[in-house]
JSON list of C-alpha atoms in Angstrom, two decimals:
[
{"chain": "A", "resi": 12, "resn": "UNK", "atom": "CA", "xyz": [33.98, -27.73, -21.04]},
{"chain": "A", "resi": 13, "resn": "UNK", "atom": "CA", "xyz": [34.99, -31.27, -21.50]},
{"chain": "A", "resi": 14, "resn": "UNK", "atom": "CA", "xyz": [37.98, -30.98, -18.98]},
{"chain": "A", "resi": 15, "resn": "UNK", "atom": "CA", "xyz": [35.38, -29.21, -16.27]},
{"chain": "A", "resi": 16, "resn": "UNK", "atom": "CA", "xyz": [32.65, -32.12, -17.08]},
{"chain": "A", "resi": 17, "resn": "UNK", "atom": "CA", "xyz": [34.97, -35.01, -16.57]},
{"chain": "A", "resi": 18, "resn": "UNK", "atom": "CA", "xyz": [36.14, -33.52, -13.01]},
{"chain": "A", "resi": 19, "resn": "UNK", "atom": "CA", "xyz": [32.43, -34.04, -12.05]},
{"chain": "A", "resi": 20, "resn": "UNK", "atom": "CA", "xyz": [31.00, -36.98, -13.43]},
{"chain": "A", "resi": 21, "resn": "UNK", "atom": "CA", "xyz": [30.03, -38.21, -10.10]},
{"chain": "A", "resi": 22, "resn": "UNK", "atom": "CA", "xyz": [27.83, -35.44, -9.34]},
{"chain": "A", "resi": 23, "resn": "UNK", "atom": "CA", "xyz": [24.72, -35.27, -11.64]},
{"chain": "A", "resi": 24, "resn": "UNK", "atom": "CA", "xyz": [23.33, -32.11, -10.35]},
{"chain": "A", "resi": 25, "resn": "UNK", "atom": "CA", "xyz": [26.88, -30.36, -10.78]},
{"chain": "A", "resi": 26, "resn": "UNK", "atom": "CA", "xyz": [27.44, -31.51, -14.22]},
{"chain": "A", "resi": 27, "resn": "UNK", "atom": "CA", "xyz": [23.68, -30.34, -15.04]},
{"chain": "A", "resi": 28, "resn": "UNK", "atom": "CA", "xyz": [24.67, -26.93, -13.79]},
{"chain": "A", "resi": 29, "resn": "UNK", "atom": "CA", "xyz": [27.84, -27.05, -15.99]},
{"chain": "A", "resi": 30, "resn": "UNK", "atom": "CA", "xyz": [25.78, -27.86, -18.90]},
{"chain": "A", "resi": 31, "resn": "UNK", "atom": "CA", "xyz": [23.49, -24.89, -18.13]},
{"chain": "A", "resi": 32, "resn": "UNK", "atom": "CA", "xyz": [26.59, -22.49, -18.12]},
{"chain": "A", "resi": 33, "resn": "UNK", "atom": "CA", "xyz": [26.96, -23.49, -21.77]},
{"chain": "A", "resi": 34, "resn": "UNK", "atom": "CA", "xyz": [23.51, -23.66, -22.63]},
{"chain": "A", "resi": 35, "resn": "UNK", "atom": "CA", "xyz": [23.85, -20.84, -25.47]},
{"chain": "A", "resi": 36, "resn": "UNK", "atom": "CA", "xyz": [26.42, -22.78, -27.09]},
{"chain": "A", "resi": 37, "resn": "UNK", "atom": "CA", "xyz": [24.70, -26.01, -26.93]},
{"chain": "A", "resi": 38, "resn": "UNK", "atom": "CA", "xyz": [21.97, -24.53, -28.77]},
{"chain": "A", "resi": 39, "resn": "UNK", "atom": "CA", "xyz": [24.28, -24.61, -31.82]},
{"chain": "A", "resi": 40, "resn": "UNK", "atom": "CA", "xyz": [23.47, -27.73, -33.67]},
{"chain": "A", "resi": 41, "resn": "UNK", "atom": "CA", "xyz": [27.26, -28.40, -34.56]},
{"chain": "A", "resi": 42, "resn": "UNK", "atom": "CA", "xyz": [28.19, -28.21, -30.77]},
{"chain": "A", "resi": 43, "resn": "UNK", "atom": "CA", "xyz": [25.29, -30.19, -29.65]},
{"chain": "A", "resi": 44, "resn": "UNK", "atom": "CA", "xyz": [26.22, -33.03, -32.06]},
{"chain": "A", "resi": 45, "resn": "UNK", "atom": "CA", "xyz": [29.61, -32.79, -30.82]},
{"chain": "A", "resi": 46, "resn": "UNK", "atom": "CA", "xyz": [28.79, -33.21, -27.27]},
{"chain": "A", "resi": 47, "resn": "UNK", "atom": "CA", "xyz": [26.25, -36.09, -27.83]},
{"chain": "A", "resi": 48, "resn": "UNK", "atom": "CA", "xyz": [28.51, -38.65, -25.60]},
{"chain": "A", "resi": 49, "resn": "UNK", "atom": "CA", "xyz": [28.61, -36.05, -22.58]},
{"chain": "A", "resi": 50, "resn": "UNK", "atom": "CA", "xyz": [24.90, -35.40, -22.89]},
{"chain": "A", "resi": 51, "resn": "UNK", "atom": "CA", "xyz": [24.33, -39.32, -22.86]},
{"chain": "A", "resi": 52, "resn": "UNK", "atom": "CA", "xyz": [26.55, -39.43, -19.76]},
{"chain": "A", "resi": 53, "resn": "UNK", "atom": "CA", "xyz": [24.56, -36.61, -18.15]},
{"chain": "A", "resi": 54, "resn": "UNK", "atom": "CA", "xyz": [21.13, -38.22, -19.07]},
{"chain": "A", "resi": 55, "resn": "UNK", "atom": "CA", "xyz": [22.37, -41.60, -17.69]},
{"chain": "A", "resi": 56, "resn": "UNK", "atom": "CA", "xyz": [23.48, -40.01, -14.28]},
{"chain": "A", "resi": 57, "resn": "UNK", "atom": "CA", "xyz": [20.42, -38.13, -14.10]},
{"chain": "A", "resi": 58, "resn": "UNK", "atom": "CA", "xyz": [18.29, -41.29, -14.65]},
{"chain": "A", "resi": 59, "resn": "UNK", "atom": "CA", "xyz": [20.31, -43.03, -11.64]},
{"chain": "A", "resi": 60, "resn": "UNK", "atom": "CA", "xyz": [19.72, -39.94, -9.57]},
{"chain": "A", "resi": 61, "resn": "UNK", "atom": "CA", "xyz": [16.01, -40.06, -9.93]},
{"chain": "A", "resi": 62, "resn": "UNK", "atom": "CA", "xyz": [16.32, -43.81, -9.20]},
{"chain": "A", "resi": 63, "resn": "UNK", "atom": "CA", "xyz": [17.79, -43.02, -5.83]},
{"chain": "A", "resi": 64, "resn": "UNK", "atom": "CA", "xyz": [15.23, -40.42, -5.20]},
{"chain": "A", "resi": 65, "resn": "UNK", "atom": "CA", "xyz": [12.41, -43.50, -5.94]},
{"chain": "A", "resi": 66, "resn": "UNK", "atom": "CA", "xyz": [14.24, -45.30, -3.38]},
{"chain": "A", "resi": 67, "resn": "UNK", "atom": "CA", "xyz": [13.87, -42.37, -0.72]},
{"chain": "A", "resi": 68, "resn": "UNK", "atom": "CA", "xyz": [10.22, -41.96, -1.52]},
{"chain": "A", "resi": 69, "resn": "UNK", "atom": "CA", "xyz": [9.89, -45.81, -0.95]},
{"chain": "A", "resi": 70, "resn": "UNK", "atom": "CA", "xyz": [11.50, -45.44, 2.64]},
{"chain": "A", "resi": 71, "resn": "UNK", "atom": "CA", "xyz": [9.08, -42.70, 3.34]},
{"chain": "A", "resi": 72, "resn": "UNK", "atom": "CA", "xyz": [6.07, -44.60, 2.22]},
{"chain": "A", "resi": 73, "resn": "UNK", "atom": "CA", "xyz": [7.21, -47.65, 4.39]},
{"chain": "A", "resi": 74, "resn": "UNK", "atom": "CA", "xyz": [7.43, -45.43, 7.35]},
{"chain": "A", "resi": 75, "resn": "UNK", "atom": "CA", "xyz": [11.38, -45.75, 7.94]},
{"chain": "A", "resi": 76, "resn": "UNK", "atom": "CA", "xyz": [11.62, -42.04, 8.13]},
{"chain": "A", "resi": 77, "resn": "UNK", "atom": "CA", "xyz": [9.27, -42.35, 11.32]},
{"chain": "A", "resi": 78, "resn": "UNK", "atom": "CA", "xyz": [11.56, -44.66, 13.28]},
{"chain": "A", "resi": 79, "resn": "UNK", "atom": "CA", "xyz": [14.58, -41.91, 12.52]},
{"chain": "A", "resi": 80, "resn": "UNK", "atom": "CA", "xyz": [12.41, -39.07, 13.96]},
{"chain": "A", "resi": 81, "resn": "UNK", "atom": "CA", "xyz": [11.92, -40.83, 17.47]},
{"chain": "A", "resi": 82, "resn": "UNK", "atom": "CA", "xyz": [13.89, -39.11, 20.10]},
{"chain": "A", "resi": 83, "resn": "UNK", "atom": "CA", "xyz": [13.42, -37.71, 23.60]},
{"chain": "A", "resi": 84, "resn": "UNK", "atom": "CA", "xyz": [10.00, -35.76, 24.28]},
{"chain": "A", "resi": 85, "resn": "UNK", "atom": "CA", "xyz": [11.52, -32.48, 24.06]},
{"chain": "A", "resi": 86, "resn": "UNK", "atom": "CA", "xyz": [13.37, -33.24, 20.62]},
{"chain": "A", "resi": 87, "resn": "UNK", "atom": "CA", "xyz": [9.83, -34.33, 19.42]},
{"chain": "A", "resi": 88, "resn": "UNK", "atom": "CA", "xyz": [8.20, -31.27, 20.89]},
{"chain": "A", "resi": 89, "resn": "UNK", "atom": "CA", "xyz": [10.52, -29.12, 18.68]},
{"chain": "A", "resi": 90, "resn": "UNK", "atom": "CA", "xyz": [10.42, -31.16, 15.62]},
{"chain": "A", "resi": 91, "resn": "UNK", "atom": "CA", "xyz": [7.24, -31.95, 13.42]},
{"chain": "A", "resi": 92, "resn": "UNK", "atom": "CA", "xyz": [5.73, -35.34, 13.75]},
{"chain": "A", "resi": 93, "resn": "UNK", "atom": "CA", "xyz": [6.80, -37.87, 11.30]},
{"chain": "A", "resi": 94, "resn": "UNK", "atom": "CA", "xyz": [3.90, -37.57, 8.97]},
{"chain": "A", "resi": 95, "resn": "UNK", "atom": "CA", "xyz": [4.37, -33.80, 8.49]},
{"chain": "A", "resi": 96, "resn": "UNK", "atom": "CA", "xyz": [8.43, -34.24, 8.32]},
{"chain": "A", "resi": 97, "resn": "UNK", "atom": "CA", "xyz": [7.79, -36.76, 5.53]},
{"chain": "A", "resi": 98, "resn": "UNK", "atom": "CA", "xyz": [5.55, -34.40, 3.51]},
{"chain": "A", "resi": 99, "resn": "UNK", "atom": "CA", "xyz": [8.28, -31.70, 3.77]},
{"chain": "A", "resi": 100, "resn": "UNK", "atom": "CA", "xyz": [11.02, -34.57, 2.44]},
{"chain": "A", "resi": 101, "resn": "UNK", "atom": "CA", "xyz": [8.41, -35.49, -0.20]},
{"chain": "A", "resi": 102, "resn": "UNK", "atom": "CA", "xyz": [7.99, -31.82, -1.30]},
{"chain": "A", "resi": 103, "resn": "UNK", "atom": "CA", "xyz": [11.75, -31.29, -1.28]},
{"chain": "A", "resi": 104, "resn": "UNK", "atom": "CA", "xyz": [12.44, -34.25, -3.69]},
{"chain": "A", "resi": 105, "resn": "UNK", "atom": "CA", "xyz": [9.58, -33.11, -5.97]},
{"chain": "A", "resi": 106, "resn": "UNK", "atom": "CA", "xyz": [11.06, -29.72, -6.39]},
{"chain": "A", "resi": 107, "resn": "UNK", "atom": "CA", "xyz": [14.30, -31.54, -7.29]},
{"chain": "A", "resi": 108, "resn": "UNK", "atom": "CA", "xyz": [12.59, -33.52, -9.98]},
{"chain": "A", "resi": 109, "resn": "UNK", "atom": "CA", "xyz": [10.55, -30.60, -11.39]},
{"chain": "A", "resi": 110, "resn": "UNK", "atom": "CA", "xyz": [13.71, -28.61, -11.60]},
{"chain": "A", "resi": 111, "resn": "UNK", "atom": "CA", "xyz": [15.53, -31.38, -13.37]},
{"chain": "A", "resi": 112, "resn": "UNK", "atom": "CA", "xyz": [12.75, -31.78, -15.96]},
{"chain": "A", "resi": 113, "resn": "UNK", "atom": "CA", "xyz": [12.64, -28.18, -16.55]},
{"chain": "A", "resi": 114, "resn": "UNK", "atom": "CA", "xyz": [16.51, -27.75, -17.02]},
{"chain": "A", "resi": 115, "resn": "UNK", "atom": "CA", "xyz": [16.91, -30.38, -19.22]},
{"chain": "A", "resi": 116, "resn": "UNK", "atom": "CA", "xyz": [14.44, -29.47, -21.72]},
{"chain": "A", "resi": 117, "resn": "UNK", "atom": "CA", "xyz": [16.48, -27.96, -24.77]},
{"chain": "A", "resi": 118, "resn": "UNK", "atom": "CA", "xyz": [19.58, -29.48, -23.47]},
{"chain": "A", "resi": 119, "resn": "UNK", "atom": "CA", "xyz": [18.92, -33.18, -23.47]},
{"chain": "A", "resi": 120, "resn": "UNK", "atom": "CA", "xyz": [15.50, -33.56, -25.21]},
{"chain": "A", "resi": 121, "resn": "UNK", "atom": "CA", "xyz": [16.79, -34.66, -28.62]},
{"chain": "A", "resi": 122, "resn": "UNK", "atom": "CA", "xyz": [18.43, -37.68, -27.15]},
{"chain": "A", "resi": 123, "resn": "UNK", "atom": "CA", "xyz": [16.76, -41.10, -27.60]},
{"chain": "A", "resi": 124, "resn": "UNK", "atom": "CA", "xyz": [16.43, -42.19, -24.03]},
{"chain": "A", "resi": 125, "resn": "UNK", "atom": "CA", "xyz": [15.05, -38.61, -23.19]},
{"chain": "A", "resi": 126, "resn": "UNK", "atom": "CA", "xyz": [11.26, -39.64, -23.23]},
{"chain": "A", "resi": 127, "resn": "UNK", "atom": "CA", "xyz": [11.95, -42.47, -20.62]},
{"chain": "A", "resi": 128, "resn": "UNK", "atom": "CA", "xyz": [13.49, -40.12, -18.57]},
{"chain": "A", "resi": 129, "resn": "UNK", "atom": "CA", "xyz": [10.77, -37.60, -18.53]},
{"chain": "A", "resi": 130, "resn": "UNK", "atom": "CA", "xyz": [8.21, -40.35, -18.01]},
{"chain": "A", "resi": 131, "resn": "UNK", "atom": "CA", "xyz": [10.30, -41.64, -14.83]},
{"chain": "A", "resi": 132, "resn": "UNK", "atom": "CA", "xyz": [10.13, -37.93, -13.56]},
{"chain": "A", "resi": 133, "resn": "UNK", "atom": "CA", "xyz": [6.55, -37.61, -13.98]},
{"chain": "A", "resi": 134, "resn": "UNK", "atom": "CA", "xyz": [5.70, -41.02, -12.29]},
{"chain": "A", "resi": 135, "resn": "UNK", "atom": "CA", "xyz": [7.56, -40.14, -9.53]},
{"chain": "A", "resi": 136, "resn": "UNK", "atom": "CA", "xyz": [6.10, -36.70, -9.15]},
{"chain": "A", "resi": 137, "resn": "UNK", "atom": "CA", "xyz": [2.68, -38.09, -9.48]},
{"chain": "A", "resi": 138, "resn": "UNK", "atom": "CA", "xyz": [3.58, -40.72, -6.64]},
{"chain": "A", "resi": 139, "resn": "UNK", "atom": "CA", "xyz": [4.93, -38.27, -4.47]},
{"chain": "A", "resi": 140, "resn": "UNK", "atom": "CA", "xyz": [1.69, -36.08, -4.99]},
{"chain": "A", "resi": 141, "resn": "UNK", "atom": "CA", "xyz": [-0.50, -38.99, -3.99]},
{"chain": "A", "resi": 142, "resn": "UNK", "atom": "CA", "xyz": [1.82, -39.61, -0.80]},
{"chain": "A", "resi": 143, "resn": "UNK", "atom": "CA", "xyz": [1.67, -36.10, 0.24]},
{"chain": "A", "resi": 144, "resn": "UNK", "atom": "CA", "xyz": [-2.13, -36.12, -0.16]},
{"chain": "A", "resi": 145, "resn": "UNK", "atom": "CA", "xyz": [-2.64, -39.14, 1.85]},
{"chain": "A", "resi": 146, "resn": "UNK", "atom": "CA", "xyz": [-0.64, -37.91, 4.61]},
{"chain": "A", "resi": 147, "resn": "UNK", "atom": "CA", "xyz": [-2.35, -34.55, 4.80]},
{"chain": "A", "resi": 148, "resn": "UNK", "atom": "CA", "xyz": [-5.71, -36.47, 4.70]},
{"chain": "A", "resi": 149, "resn": "UNK", "atom": "CA", "xyz": [-4.48, -38.57, 7.52]},
{"chain": "A", "resi": 150, "resn": "UNK", "atom": "CA", "xyz": [-3.39, -35.59, 9.46]},
{"chain": "A", "resi": 151, "resn": "UNK", "atom": "CA", "xyz": [-6.79, -33.84, 9.10]},
{"chain": "A", "resi": 152, "resn": "UNK", "atom": "CA", "xyz": [-8.67, -36.77, 9.95]},
{"chain": "A", "resi": 153, "resn": "UNK", "atom": "CA", "xyz": [-6.81, -37.43, 13.26]},
{"chain": "A", "resi": 154, "resn": "UNK", "atom": "CA", "xyz": [-7.08, -33.90, 14.09]},
{"chain": "A", "resi": 155, "resn": "UNK", "atom": "CA", "xyz": [-11.01, -33.54, 13.40]},
{"chain": "A", "resi": 156, "resn": "UNK", "atom": "CA", "xyz": [-11.44, -36.67, 15.73]},
{"chain": "A", "resi": 157, "resn": "UNK", "atom": "CA", "xyz": [-9.40, -34.91, 18.37]},
{"chain": "A", "resi": 158, "resn": "UNK", "atom": "CA", "xyz": [-11.41, -31.87, 18.12]},
{"chain": "A", "resi": 159, "resn": "UNK", "atom": "CA", "xyz": [-14.77, -33.75, 18.06]},
{"chain": "A", "resi": 160, "resn": "UNK", "atom": "CA", "xyz": [-13.66, -35.64, 21.01]},
{"chain": "A", "resi": 161, "resn": "UNK", "atom": "CA", "xyz": [-12.73, -32.44, 22.65]},
{"chain": "A", "resi": 162, "resn": "UNK", "atom": "CA", "xyz": [-9.31, -33.40, 23.48]},
{"chain": "A", "resi": 163, "resn": "UNK", "atom": "CA", "xyz": [-8.22, -31.10, 26.51]},
{"chain": "A", "resi": 164, "resn": "UNK", "atom": "CA", "xyz": [-4.74, -30.93, 25.15]},
{"chain": "A", "resi": 165, "resn": "UNK", "atom": "CA", "xyz": [-5.90, -28.93, 22.20]},
{"chain": "A", "resi": 166, "resn": "UNK", "atom": "CA", "xyz": [-7.67, -26.25, 24.53]},
{"chain": "A", "resi": 167, "resn": "UNK", "atom": "CA", "xyz": [-6.26, -23.33, 26.27]},
{"chain": "A", "resi": 168, "resn": "UNK", "atom": "CA", "xyz": [-5.85, -24.01, 29.98]},
{"chain": "A", "resi": 169, "resn": "UNK", "atom": "CA", "xyz": [-7.48, -20.92, 32.11]},
{"chain": "A", "resi": 170, "resn": "UNK", "atom": "CA", "xyz": [-6.39, -17.61, 30.67]},
{"chain": "A", "resi": 171, "resn": "UNK", "atom": "CA", "xyz": [-4.34, -16.93, 27.77]},
{"chain": "A", "resi": 172, "resn": "UNK", "atom": "CA", "xyz": [-1.34, -15.48, 30.07]},
{"chain": "A", "resi": 173, "resn": "UNK", "atom": "CA", "xyz": [-0.68, -14.96, 33.71]},
{"chain": "A", "resi": 174, "resn": "UNK", "atom": "CA", "xyz": [2.09, -14.59, 36.15]},
{"chain": "A", "resi": 175, "resn": "UNK", "atom": "CA", "xyz": [3.91, -17.30, 37.98]},
{"chain": "A", "resi": 176, "resn": "UNK", "atom": "CA", "xyz": [6.82, -16.42, 40.44]},
{"chain": "A", "resi": 177, "resn": "UNK", "atom": "CA", "xyz": [7.26, -13.32, 38.61]},
{"chain": "A", "resi": 178, "resn": "UNK", "atom": "CA", "xyz": [7.43, -14.64, 35.07]},
{"chain": "A", "resi": 179, "resn": "UNK", "atom": "CA", "xyz": [4.98, -14.33, 32.24]},
{"chain": "A", "resi": 180, "resn": "UNK", "atom": "CA", "xyz": [3.49, -17.71, 31.57]},
{"chain": "A", "resi": 181, "resn": "UNK", "atom": "CA", "xyz": [1.54, -18.55, 28.48]},
{"chain": "A", "resi": 182, "resn": "UNK", "atom": "CA", "xyz": [-1.26, -21.14, 28.80]},
{"chain": "A", "resi": 183, "resn": "UNK", "atom": "CA", "xyz": [-0.84, -23.21, 25.79]},
{"chain": "A", "resi": 184, "resn": "UNK", "atom": "CA", "xyz": [-0.45, -26.91, 26.20]},
{"chain": "A", "resi": 185, "resn": "UNK", "atom": "CA", "xyz": [2.67, -28.60, 24.34]},
{"chain": "A", "resi": 186, "resn": "UNK", "atom": "CA", "xyz": [0.09, -30.25, 22.03]},
{"chain": "A", "resi": 187, "resn": "UNK", "atom": "CA", "xyz": [-1.81, -26.85, 21.41]},
{"chain": "A", "resi": 188, "resn": "UNK", "atom": "CA", "xyz": [1.60, -25.39, 20.28]},
{"chain": "A", "resi": 189, "resn": "UNK", "atom": "CA", "xyz": [2.50, -28.43, 18.33]},
{"chain": "A", "resi": 190, "resn": "UNK", "atom": "CA", "xyz": [-0.91, -28.57, 16.43]},
{"chain": "A", "resi": 191, "resn": "UNK", "atom": "CA", "xyz": [-0.45, -24.59, 15.75]},
{"chain": "A", "resi": 192, "resn": "UNK", "atom": "CA", "xyz": [2.95, -25.10, 14.32]},
{"chain": "A", "resi": 193, "resn": "UNK", "atom": "CA", "xyz": [1.75, -28.07, 12.21]},
{"chain": "A", "resi": 194, "resn": "UNK", "atom": "CA", "xyz": [-1.24, -25.79, 10.59]},
{"chain": "A", "resi": 195, "resn": "UNK", "atom": "CA", "xyz": [1.24, -23.14, 10.14]},
{"chain": "A", "resi": 196, "resn": "UNK", "atom": "CA", "xyz": [3.77, -25.44, 8.27]},
{"chain": "A", "resi": 197, "resn": "UNK", "atom": "CA", "xyz": [0.92, -27.15, 6.22]},
{"chain": "A", "resi": 198, "resn": "UNK", "atom": "CA", "xyz": [-0.50, -23.78, 5.18]},
{"chain": "A", "resi": 199, "resn": "UNK", "atom": "CA", "xyz": [2.94, -22.53, 4.02]},
{"chain": "A", "resi": 200, "resn": "UNK", "atom": "CA", "xyz": [3.13, -25.70, 1.79]},
{"chain": "A", "resi": 201, "resn": "UNK", "atom": "CA", "xyz": [0.01, -24.91, -0.09]},
{"chain": "A", "resi": 202, "resn": "UNK", "atom": "CA", "xyz": [-2.47, -27.49, 1.73]},
{"chain": "A", "resi": 203, "resn": "UNK", "atom": "CA", "xyz": [-5.86, -26.21, 2.15]},
{"chain": "A", "resi": 204, "resn": "UNK", "atom": "CA", "xyz": [-6.50, -26.38, 6.09]},
{"chain": "A", "resi": 205, "resn": "UNK", "atom": "CA", "xyz": [-10.32, -27.03, 6.90]},
{"chain": "A", "resi": 206, "resn": "UNK", "atom": "CA", "xyz": [-11.93, -24.27, 8.72]},
{"chain": "A", "resi": 207, "resn": "UNK", "atom": "CA", "xyz": [-13.99, -24.75, 12.05]},
{"chain": "A", "resi": 208, "resn": "UNK", "atom": "CA", "xyz": [-17.79, -24.78, 10.98]},
{"chain": "A", "resi": 209, "resn": "UNK", "atom": "CA", "xyz": [-18.53, -23.36, 14.56]},
{"chain": "A", "resi": 210, "resn": "UNK", "atom": "CA", "xyz": [-16.18, -24.10, 17.41]}
]
């Protein structure tokens, strides 16, 4: 185990997986005590890793992700807007942190620094949730304004389908297709999409 662990000290997630492989052995008090320094190293690496994820969240909150998503009109049509891309990225970070917390329980929770690690993770998870909710509320507000203003780009143009030069054409505007894609993505992420009250 020590030989395997020594080769992956730069990769906290791989090291955590290595510890998981030997979880049953680590439940023995004598082995647990014998590997206390390796477990301390793992905890220290995980704290640093969570710190890097905090920096990623800082960049998302600062809107730096938005400039990265700029590109041609065709690229933007295929991709989600920065606000929703940010939500997906935040959700991925949160899932990693939650997974680390659940995995480390029983492996590292007897170490002195473990409560600080738990607090660091919980604060980050809470912060991510707040940023996700803020972005979702911004999206809802923007869409409600566009619908209330009867934005033409969110309406069907003529009949649903028709033929043009022998080709079947669907009369959805790019904006309407984008809107439907966003609704589907947010619904899959578990957000409660407001329903129309009449229109």
